[in-house]
PDB file of C-alpha atoms in Angstrom:
ATOM      1  CA  MET V  10       0.064 -18.763  -7.693  1.00  0.00           C
ATOM      2  CA  ARG V  11       0.293 -21.589  -5.194  1.00  0.00           C
ATOM      3  CA  THR V  12      -1.096 -25.071  -5.615  1.00  0.00           C
ATOM      4  CA  SER V  13      -3.749 -26.485  -3.298  1.00  0.00           C
ATOM      5  CA  THR V  14      -1.028 -28.051  -1.153  1.00  0.00           C
ATOM      6  CA  LYS V  15       0.599 -24.616  -0.838  1.00  0.00           C
ATOM      7  CA  ALA V  16       3.865 -26.186  -1.903  1.00  0.00           C
ATOM      8  CA  THR V  17       4.363 -23.169  -3.845  1.00  0.00           C
ATOM      9  CA  PHE V  18       6.049 -19.012   0.714  1.00  0.00           C
ATOM     10  CA  GLY V  19       8.435 -14.701   8.155  1.00  0.00           C
ATOM     11  CA  LYS V  20       4.762  -8.949  10.784  1.00  0.00           C
ATOM     12  CA  LYS V  21       6.011  -7.835  13.303  1.00  0.00           C
ATOM     13  CA  THR V  22       7.190 -11.254  13.490  1.00  0.00           C
ATOM     14  CA  LYS V  23       4.208 -11.249  12.887  1.00  0.00           C
ATOM     15  CA  SER V  24       7.235  -9.117  10.125  1.00  0.00           C
ATOM     16  CA  GLY V  25       8.995 -12.214   9.100  1.00  0.00           C
ATOM     17  CA  ILE V  26       5.721 -14.072   8.849  1.00  0.00           C
ATOM     18  CA  ILE V  27       3.504 -11.846   6.831  1.00  0.00           C
ATOM     19  CA  GLY V  28       4.491 -10.324   3.483  1.00  0.00           C
ATOM     20  CA  LEU V  29       7.380  -8.184   2.361  1.00  0.00           C
ATOM     21  CA  SER V  30       5.286  -5.040   2.069  1.00  0.00           C
ATOM     22  CA  ALA V  31       3.988  -5.625   5.571  1.00  0.00           C
ATOM     23  CA  ILE V  32       7.569  -5.980   6.807  1.00  0.00           C
ATOM     24  CA  LEU V  33       8.571  -2.689   5.242  1.00  0.00           C
ATOM     25  CA  PHE V  34       5.498  -0.917   6.473  1.00  0.00           C
ATOM     26  CA  THR V  35       5.481  -2.098  10.052  1.00  0.00           C
ATOM     27  CA  THR V  36       9.191  -1.487  10.528  1.00  0.00           C
ATOM     28  CA  THR V  37       9.008   2.105   9.358  1.00  0.00           C
ATOM     29  CA  ALA V  38       5.577   3.463  10.168  1.00  0.00           C
ATOM     30  CA  ALA V  39       5.640   5.150  13.561  1.00  0.00           C
ATOM     31  CA  PRO V  40       2.966   4.158  16.108  1.00  0.00           C
ATOM     32  CA  ALA V  41       2.504   7.829  17.039  1.00  0.00           C
ATOM     33  CA  PHE V  42      -0.980   7.799  15.507  1.00  0.00           C
ATOM     34  CA  ALA V  43      -2.200   4.832  17.533  1.00  0.00           C
ATOM     35  CA  GLN V  44      -5.199   5.565  19.746  1.00  0.00           C
ATOM     36  CA  GLU V  45      -5.042   4.686  23.433  1.00  0.00           C
ATOM     37  CA  VAL V  46      -8.292   3.795  25.181  1.00  0.00           C
ATOM     38  CA  GLU V  47      -8.084   5.963  28.264  1.00  0.00           C
ATOM     39  CA  GLY V  48      -7.624   4.093  31.510  1.00  0.00           C
ATOM     40  CA  SER V  49      -7.677   0.649  29.894  1.00  0.00           C
ATOM     41  CA  GLY V  50      -4.040   0.103  28.962  1.00  0.00           C
ATOM     42  CA  ILE V  51      -5.273  -0.770  25.460  1.00  0.00           C
ATOM     43  CA  THR V  52      -3.915   0.793  22.274  1.00  0.00           C
ATOM     44  CA  ILE V  53      -5.556   0.502  18.852  1.00  0.00           C
ATOM     45  CA  SER V  54      -3.557   1.140  15.684  1.00  0.00           C
ATOM     46  CA  GLY V  55      -4.076   0.599  11.987  1.00  0.00           C
ATOM     47  CA  ASN V  56      -2.205   0.566   8.711  1.00  0.00           C
ATOM     48  CA  ALA V  57      -2.947   0.605   4.992  1.00  0.00           C
ATOM     49  CA  ALA V  58      -0.691   0.225   1.973  1.00  0.00           C
ATOM     50  CA  ILE V  59      -0.555  -0.190  -1.759  1.00  0.00           C
ATOM     51  CA  THR V  60       2.313  -2.251  -3.155  1.00  0.00           C
ATOM     52  CA  SER V  61       3.501  -3.015  -6.667  1.00  0.00           C
ATOM     53  CA  ASP V  62       3.752  -6.757  -5.896  1.00  0.00           C
ATOM     54  CA  TYR V  63       2.680  -8.752  -2.834  1.00  0.00           C
ATOM     55  CA  ARG V  64       5.793 -10.783  -2.063  1.00  0.00           C
ATOM     56  CA  PHE V  65       5.759 -13.270   0.815  1.00  0.00           C
ATOM     57  CA  ARG V  66       9.005 -15.027   1.641  1.00  0.00           C
ATOM     58  CA  GLY V  67      10.275 -14.165  -1.805  1.00  0.00           C
ATOM     59  CA  LEU V  68       7.234 -15.449  -3.707  1.00  0.00           C
ATOM     60  CA  SER V  69       4.644 -13.316  -5.475  1.00  0.00           C
ATOM     61  CA  PHE V  70       1.092 -13.854  -4.249  1.00  0.00           C
ATOM     62  CA  SER V  71      -0.315 -11.236  -6.636  1.00  0.00           C
ATOM     63  CA  ASP V  72       1.183 -12.573  -9.884  1.00  0.00           C
ATOM     64  CA  GLY V  73       3.435  -9.515 -10.123  1.00  0.00           C
ATOM     65  CA  ASP V  74       0.475  -7.136  -9.943  1.00  0.00           C
ATOM     66  CA  ILE V  75      -0.450  -4.316  -7.577  1.00  0.00           C
ATOM     67  CA  ALA V  76      -1.976  -5.337  -4.236  1.00  0.00           C
ATOM     68  CA  VAL V  77      -3.985  -3.358  -1.683  1.00  0.00           C
ATOM     69  CA  GLN V  78      -3.327  -4.178   1.965  1.00  0.00           C
ATOM     70  CA  GLY V  79      -4.294  -3.100   5.465  1.00  0.00           C
ATOM     71  CA  GLY V  80      -4.620  -4.151   9.062  1.00  0.00           C
ATOM     72  CA  ILE V  81      -5.673  -3.322  12.616  1.00  0.00           C
ATOM     73  CA  ASP V  82      -3.841  -4.124  15.852  1.00  0.00           C
ATOM     74  CA  VAL V  83      -5.086  -4.058  19.436  1.00  0.00           C
ATOM     75  CA  SER V  84      -2.393  -4.258  22.120  1.00  0.00           C
ATOM     76  CA  HIS V  85      -2.375  -4.138  25.915  1.00  0.00           C
ATOM     77  CA  GLU V  86       0.285  -2.609  28.121  1.00  0.00           C
ATOM     78  CA  SER V  87       0.952  -6.118  29.483  1.00  0.00           C
ATOM     79  CA  GLY V  88       2.395  -7.049  26.082  1.00  0.00           C
ATOM     80  CA  PHE V  89      -0.507  -9.135  24.777  1.00  0.00           C
ATOM     81  CA  TYR V  90      -1.910  -8.262  21.373  1.00  0.00           C
ATOM     82  CA  ILE V  91      -4.361  -9.384  18.706  1.00  0.00           C
ATOM     83  CA  GLY V  92      -4.655  -8.199  15.136  1.00  0.00           C
ATOM     84  CA  THR V  93      -5.717  -8.788  11.587  1.00  0.00           C
ATOM     85  CA  TRP V  94      -4.113  -8.007   8.232  1.00  0.00           C
ATOM     86  CA  ALA V  95      -5.427  -8.531   4.708  1.00  0.00           C
ATOM     87  CA  SER V  96      -4.177  -8.308   1.137  1.00  0.00           C
ATOM     88  CA  SER V  97      -5.561  -8.756  -2.325  1.00  0.00           C
ATOM     89  CA  ILE V  98      -3.961 -11.725  -4.117  1.00  0.00           C
ATOM     90  CA  GLU V  99      -4.056 -13.408  -7.505  1.00  0.00           C
ATOM     91  CA  ASP V 100      -7.521 -14.910  -7.938  1.00  0.00           C
ATOM     92  CA  SER V 101      -7.684 -18.717  -7.919  1.00  0.00           C
ATOM     93  CA  ALA V 102     -10.208 -21.420  -7.099  1.00  0.00           C
ATOM     94  CA  THR V 103      -8.337 -22.560  -3.998  1.00  0.00           C
ATOM     95  CA  PHE V 104      -7.448 -19.165  -2.528  1.00  0.00           C
ATOM     96  CA  GLY V 105      -9.959 -16.762  -4.033  1.00  0.00           C
ATOM     97  CA  HIS V 106      -8.859 -13.136  -4.324  1.00  0.00           C
ATOM     98  CA  THR V 107      -8.179 -12.209  -0.676  1.00  0.00           C
ATOM     99  CA  GLU V 108      -5.809 -13.294   2.061  1.00  0.00           C
ATOM    100  CA  LEU V 109      -6.861 -12.556   5.651  1.00  0.00           C
ATOM    101  CA  ASP V 110      -4.373 -13.086   8.463  1.00  0.00           C
ATOM    102  CA  LEU V 111      -5.554 -13.331  12.083  1.00  0.00           C
ATOM    103  CA  TYR V 112      -2.996 -13.379  14.871  1.00  0.00           C
ATOM    104  CA  GLY V 113      -2.454 -12.982  18.582  1.00  0.00           C
ATOM    105  CA  GLY V 114       0.489 -13.195  20.916  1.00  0.00           C
ATOM    106  CA  TRP V 115       2.731 -11.497  23.435  1.00  0.00           C
ATOM    107  CA  SER V 116       5.712  -9.201  22.955  1.00  0.00           C
ATOM    108  CA  GLY V 117       7.973  -7.722  25.607  1.00  0.00           C
ATOM    109  CA  ASP V 118      11.443  -7.442  27.062  1.00  0.00           C
ATOM    110  CA  VAL V 119      12.669 -10.685  28.615  1.00  0.00           C
ATOM    111  CA  THR V 120      15.957  -9.147  29.707  1.00  0.00           C
ATOM    112  CA  ASP V 121      17.714  -5.840  29.284  1.00  0.00           C
ATOM    113  CA  GLY V 122      17.967  -5.111  25.557  1.00  0.00           C
ATOM    114  CA  LEU V 123      16.324  -8.359  24.393  1.00  0.00           C
ATOM    115  CA  THR V 124      12.722  -8.474  23.165  1.00  0.00           C
ATOM    116  CA  LEU V 125      10.706 -11.659  22.658  1.00  0.00           C
ATOM    117  CA  ASP V 126       7.638 -11.935  20.406  1.00  0.00           C
ATOM    118  CA  VAL V 127       5.596 -15.158  20.366  1.00  0.00           C
ATOM    119  CA  GLY V 128       2.195 -15.884  18.910  1.00  0.00           C
ATOM    120  CA  LEU V 129      -0.070 -17.832  16.588  1.00  0.00           C
ATOM    121  CA  LEU V 130      -1.087 -16.764  13.076  1.00  0.00           C
ATOM    122  CA  TYR V 131      -4.020 -18.108  11.077  1.00  0.00           C
ATOM    123  CA  TYR V 132      -3.974 -17.671   7.295  1.00  0.00           C
ATOM    124  CA  VAL V 133      -7.534 -17.497   5.962  1.00  0.00           C
ATOM    125  CA  TYR V 134      -8.708 -17.361   2.336  1.00  0.00           C
ATOM    126  CA  PRO V 135     -12.410 -16.471   2.676  1.00  0.00           C
ATOM    127  CA  ASN V 136     -13.155 -16.419  -1.067  1.00  0.00           C
ATOM    128  CA  GLY V 137     -11.570 -19.785  -1.851  1.00  0.00           C
ATOM    129  CA  GLU V 138     -13.755 -22.739  -2.742  1.00  0.00           C
ATOM    130  CA  GLY V 139     -12.369 -24.832   0.108  1.00  0.00           C
ATOM    131  CA  GLY V 140     -12.829 -28.545  -0.352  1.00  0.00           C
ATOM    132  CA  ALA V 141     -13.947 -28.198  -3.976  1.00  0.00           C
ATOM    133  CA  ALA V 142     -10.487 -26.971  -5.016  1.00  0.00           C
ATOM    134  CA  GLY V 143      -8.459 -28.226  -2.061  1.00  0.00           C
ATOM    135  CA  PRO V 144      -8.125 -26.778   1.459  1.00  0.00           C
ATOM    136  CA  SER V 145      -6.293 -23.479   1.877  1.00  0.00           C
ATOM    137  CA  ASP V 146      -6.426 -22.152   5.471  1.00  0.00           C
ATOM    138  CA  TYR V 147      -3.696 -23.053   7.956  1.00  0.00           C
ATOM    139  CA  PHE V 148      -2.164 -22.139  11.330  1.00  0.00           C
ATOM    140  CA  GLU V 149       1.440 -21.102  11.974  1.00  0.00           C
ATOM    141  CA  PRO V 150       2.930 -20.413  15.434  1.00  0.00           C
ATOM    142  CA  TYR V 151       5.905 -18.028  15.474  1.00  0.00           C
ATOM    143  CA  ALA V 152       8.600 -16.651  17.753  1.00  0.00           C
ATOM    144  CA  SER V 153      11.362 -14.096  17.381  1.00  0.00           C
ATOM    145  CA  VAL V 154      13.958 -12.277  19.450  1.00  0.00           C
ATOM    146  CA  SER V 155      15.308  -8.830  18.669  1.00  0.00           C
ATOM    147  CA  THR V 156      17.974  -6.540  20.061  1.00  0.00           C
ATOM    148  CA  THR V 157      19.560  -3.211  19.235  1.00  0.00           C
ATOM    149  CA  ILE V 158      23.253  -2.626  18.716  1.00  0.00           C
ATOM    150  CA  GLY V 159      23.888   1.081  18.382  1.00  0.00           C
ATOM    151  CA  PRO V 160      21.588   2.337  15.601  1.00  0.00           C
ATOM    152  CA  VAL V 161      20.995  -1.159  14.213  1.00  0.00           C
ATOM    153  CA  GLU V 162      18.170  -3.502  15.159  1.00  0.00           C
ATOM    154  CA  LEU V 163      18.709  -7.255  14.735  1.00  0.00           C
ATOM    155  CA  THR V 164      15.869  -9.782  14.638  1.00  0.00           C
ATOM    156  CA  THR V 165      15.874 -13.533  14.209  1.00  0.00           C
ATOM    157  CA  GLY V 166      12.841 -15.757  14.277  1.00  0.00           C
ATOM    158  CA  ILE V 167      11.122 -18.989  13.389  1.00  0.00           C
ATOM    159  CA  ALA V 168       7.644 -19.910  12.158  1.00  0.00           C
ATOM    160  CA  TYR V 169       6.526 -23.523  12.323  1.00  0.00           C
ATOM    161  CA  ALA V 170       3.355 -24.896  10.742  1.00  0.00           C
ATOM    162  CA  TRP V 171       2.469 -28.387  11.878  1.00  0.00           C
ATOM    163  CA  SER V 172       1.044 -30.976   9.486  1.00  0.00           C
ATOM    164  CA  GLN V 173      -2.298 -29.741   8.113  1.00  0.00           C
ATOM    165  CA  ALA V 174      -4.501 -30.698   5.153  1.00  0.00           C
ATOM    166  CA  SER V 175      -3.769 -27.434   3.318  1.00  0.00           C
ATOM    167  CA  LEU V 176      -0.041 -28.179   3.610  1.00  0.00           C
ATOM    168  CA  GLY V 177      -0.377 -31.595   1.989  1.00  0.00           C
ATOM    169  CA  ASP V 178      -0.446 -33.274   5.420  1.00  0.00           C
ATOM    170  CA  ASP V 179       3.148 -32.234   5.998  1.00  0.00           C
ATOM    171  CA  ASP V 180       4.794 -29.620   8.204  1.00  0.00           C
ATOM    172  CA  ASN V 181       6.887 -26.556   7.346  1.00  0.00           C
ATOM    173  CA  VAL V 182       9.451 -24.363   9.077  1.00  0.00           C
ATOM    174  CA  TYR V 183      10.664 -20.882   8.147  1.00  0.00           C
ATOM    175  CA  ILE V 184      13.771 -19.431   9.830  1.00  0.00           C
ATOM    176  CA  TYR V 185      14.908 -15.887   9.155  1.00  0.00           C
ATOM    177  CA  THR V 186      17.225 -13.099  10.267  1.00  0.00           C
ATOM    178  CA  GLY V 187      16.785  -9.406   9.590  1.00  0.00           C
ATOM    179  CA  VAL V 188      18.692  -6.191  10.207  1.00  0.00           C
ATOM    180  CA  SER V 189      17.505  -2.581   9.958  1.00  0.00           C
ATOM    181  CA  GLY V 190      18.784   0.861  10.836  1.00  0.00           C
ATOM    182  CA  GLY V 191      18.291   4.518  10.063  1.00  0.00           C
ATOM    183  CA  ILE V 192      20.780   6.756   8.271  1.00  0.00           C
ATOM    184  CA  PRO V 193      21.651   9.510  10.774  1.00  0.00           C
ATOM    185  CA  ASN V 194      20.106  12.926  10.169  1.00  0.00           C
ATOM    186  CA  THR V 195      17.945  11.647   7.290  1.00  0.00           C
ATOM    187  CA  PRO V 196      14.411  10.215   6.965  1.00  0.00           C
ATOM    188  CA  ILE V 197      15.907   7.137   5.275  1.00  0.00           C
ATOM    189  CA  SER V 198      16.328   3.700   6.836  1.00  0.00           C
ATOM    190  CA  LEU V 199      17.838   0.558   5.346  1.00  0.00           C
ATOM    191  CA  ASN V 200      16.900  -3.070   5.965  1.00  0.00           C
ATOM    192  CA  ALA V 201      17.846  -6.571   4.885  1.00  0.00           C
ATOM    193  CA  ASN V 202      16.355  -9.997   5.489  1.00  0.00           C
ATOM    194  CA  ILE V 203      17.303 -13.586   4.673  1.00  0.00           C
ATOM    195  CA  GLY V 204      15.279 -16.704   5.357  1.00  0.00           C
ATOM    196  CA  ILE V 205      15.000 -20.391   4.557  1.00  0.00           C
ATOM    197  CA  ASN V 206      11.717 -22.194   3.978  1.00  0.00           C
ATOM    198  CA  ASP V 207      11.852 -25.967   4.550  1.00  0.00           C
ATOM    199  CA  GLY V 208       9.090 -28.539   4.284  1.00  0.00           C
ATOM    200  CA  SER V 209       5.712 -28.528   2.580  1.00  0.00           C
ATOM    201  CA  LEU V 210       6.125 -24.901   1.398  1.00  0.00           C
ATOM    202  CA  GLY V 211       9.791 -25.312   0.484  1.00  0.00           C
ATOM    203  CA  ASN V 212       9.344 -26.447  -3.125  1.00  0.00           C
ATOM    204  CA  PRO V 213       7.505 -23.586  -4.857  1.00  0.00           C
ATOM    205  CA  VAL V 214       7.894 -24.845  -8.442  1.00  0.00           C
ATOM    206  CA  GLY V 215       7.579 -28.582  -7.824  1.00  0.00           C
ATOM    207  CA  VAL V 216      11.150 -29.725  -8.499  1.00  0.00           C
ATOM    208  CA  ILE V 217      11.489 -33.403  -7.629  1.00  0.00           C
ATOM    209  CA  GLY V 218      13.608 -33.911  -4.527  1.00  0.00           C
ATOM    210  CA  ASP V 219      13.576 -30.257  -3.409  1.00  0.00           C
ATOM    211  CA  ASN V 220      12.071 -29.305  -0.060  1.00  0.00           C
ATOM    212  CA  ASN V 221      13.657 -25.953   0.753  1.00  0.00           C
ATOM    213  CA  TYR V 222      14.645 -22.620  -0.745  1.00  0.00           C
ATOM    214  CA  ILE V 223      16.283 -19.402   0.449  1.00  0.00           C
ATOM    215  CA  ASP V 224      14.868 -15.913   0.004  1.00  0.00           C
ATOM    216  CA  TRP V 225      16.408 -12.511   0.677  1.00  0.00           C
ATOM    217  CA  THR V 226      15.512  -8.828   0.477  1.00  0.00           C
ATOM    218  CA  LEU V 227      17.363  -5.518   0.528  1.00  0.00           C
ATOM    219  CA  GLY V 228      15.274  -2.421   1.093  1.00  0.00           C
ATOM    220  CA  ALA V 229      15.155   1.280   1.845  1.00  0.00           C
ATOM    221  CA  ASP V 230      12.363   3.267   3.466  1.00  0.00           C
ATOM    222  CA  TRP V 231      11.664   6.996   3.310  1.00  0.00           C
ATOM    223  CA  ALA V 232       9.564   8.531   6.087  1.00  0.00           C
ATOM    224  CA  ILE V 233       7.754  11.185   4.049  1.00  0.00           C
ATOM    225  CA  THR V 234       5.759  12.346   7.081  1.00  0.00           C
ATOM    226  CA  GLU V 235       5.231  10.978  10.583  1.00  0.00           C
ATOM    227  CA  ASN V 236       2.676   8.488   9.309  1.00  0.00           C
ATOM    228  CA  LEU V 237       3.402   8.161   5.574  1.00  0.00           C
ATOM    229  CA  THR V 238       6.236   5.923   4.351  1.00  0.00           C
ATOM    230  CA  ALA V 239       7.498   5.042   0.879  1.00  0.00           C
ATOM    231  CA  SER V 240       9.565   1.880   0.477  1.00  0.00           C
ATOM    232  CA  VAL V 241      11.538   0.146  -2.217  1.00  0.00           C
ATOM    233  CA  ALA V 242      13.029  -3.347  -1.952  1.00  0.00           C
ATOM    234  CA  TYR V 243      14.824  -5.871  -4.103  1.00  0.00           C
ATOM    235  CA  THR V 244      13.743  -9.459  -3.404  1.00  0.00           C
ATOM    236  CA  ASP V 245      14.921 -12.783  -4.810  1.00  0.00           C
ATOM    237  CA  THR V 246      15.154 -16.524  -4.106  1.00  0.00           C
ATOM    238  CA  ASP V 247      17.401 -19.401  -5.092  1.00  0.00           C
ATOM    239  CA  ALA V 248      14.379 -21.367  -6.366  1.00  0.00           C
ATOM    240  CA  PRO V 249      14.104 -21.922 -10.141  1.00  0.00           C
ATOM    241  CA  SER V 250      12.979 -18.648 -11.693  1.00  0.00           C
ATOM    242  CA  VAL V 251       9.336 -18.437 -12.718  1.00  0.00           C
ATOM    243  CA  ASN V 252       8.138 -15.083 -14.063  1.00  0.00           C
ATOM    244  CA  ASN V 253       5.992 -13.149 -11.562  1.00  0.00           C
ATOM    245  CA  PHE V 254       6.352 -15.897  -8.956  1.00  0.00           C
ATOM    246  CA  THR V 255       9.860 -16.896  -7.850  1.00  0.00           C
ATOM    247  CA  ASP V 256      11.859 -14.482  -9.990  1.00  0.00           C
ATOM    248  CA  SER V 257      13.654 -11.431  -8.627  1.00  0.00           C
ATOM    249  CA  ALA V 258      11.661  -8.223  -8.328  1.00  0.00           C
ATOM    250  CA  VAL V 259      11.882  -4.624  -7.224  1.00  0.00           C
ATOM    251  CA  VAL V 260       8.862  -3.847  -5.044  1.00  0.00           C
ATOM    252  CA  PHE V 261       7.522  -0.359  -4.339  1.00  0.00           C
ATOM    253  CA  THR V 262       5.193   0.283  -1.391  1.00  0.00           C
ATOM    254  CA  LEU V 263       3.393   3.338  -0.053  1.00  0.00           C
ATOM    255  CA  GLY V 264       1.983   2.904   3.443  1.00  0.00           C
ATOM    256  CA  VAL V 265       0.179   4.954   6.049  1.00  0.00           C
ATOM    257  CA  ALA V 266      -0.133   4.368   9.796  1.00  0.00           C
ATOM    258  CA  PHE V 267      -2.998   5.619  11.934  1.00  0.00           C
TER     259      PHE V 267
END
């Protein structure tokens, strides 16, 4: 797991920012089961998933074990949204056994065929011991743009965390690009993502002189029903391989949207 400086890991871009299983889930689960509050312009949606390994930017936050995840989103027709997402993680003094992500932002078309998503995400570890084992919580603003070319959706984004105590009083930037698209006349879609983490979180295994690493994923999603999706993805990094942390892995996820 990570150290107290988090030197050891881009939803919705809120997908490149949260974990791999969240990326797979939110890009495939249809919002058809979201509930609209009549006359308010507000829509409430939720998601839940079980994954074989919680991978975030190529790193395992569950020590290679199964993780249970879920979240709730509240959006307005104006484009503004707030939400929360949580996952079980490897238990440690600094982080405890749960990650809770709180976020809010705005998403909408800025020109024909180009969508912008900007917001602020707060990573919270409510079961960590805080100052006794080192600070853990931190903020991370994010932004992404996406467009569609034929059946393929392209997204590129950036997440920047300014200098904070939990980051070793240093800053960090994560830049990523992703592509996804469905196979015609099938319930299968394919996706790929590559990103670079640079700064306080860019040296996951503590190699002297290193401050960045690259991660990538290749995945496939199967829409079993309108709200149930099974996903499989291969993920890896160019960081030194550490078993159940930075090593390559095949991750299986089963998610439901409501």
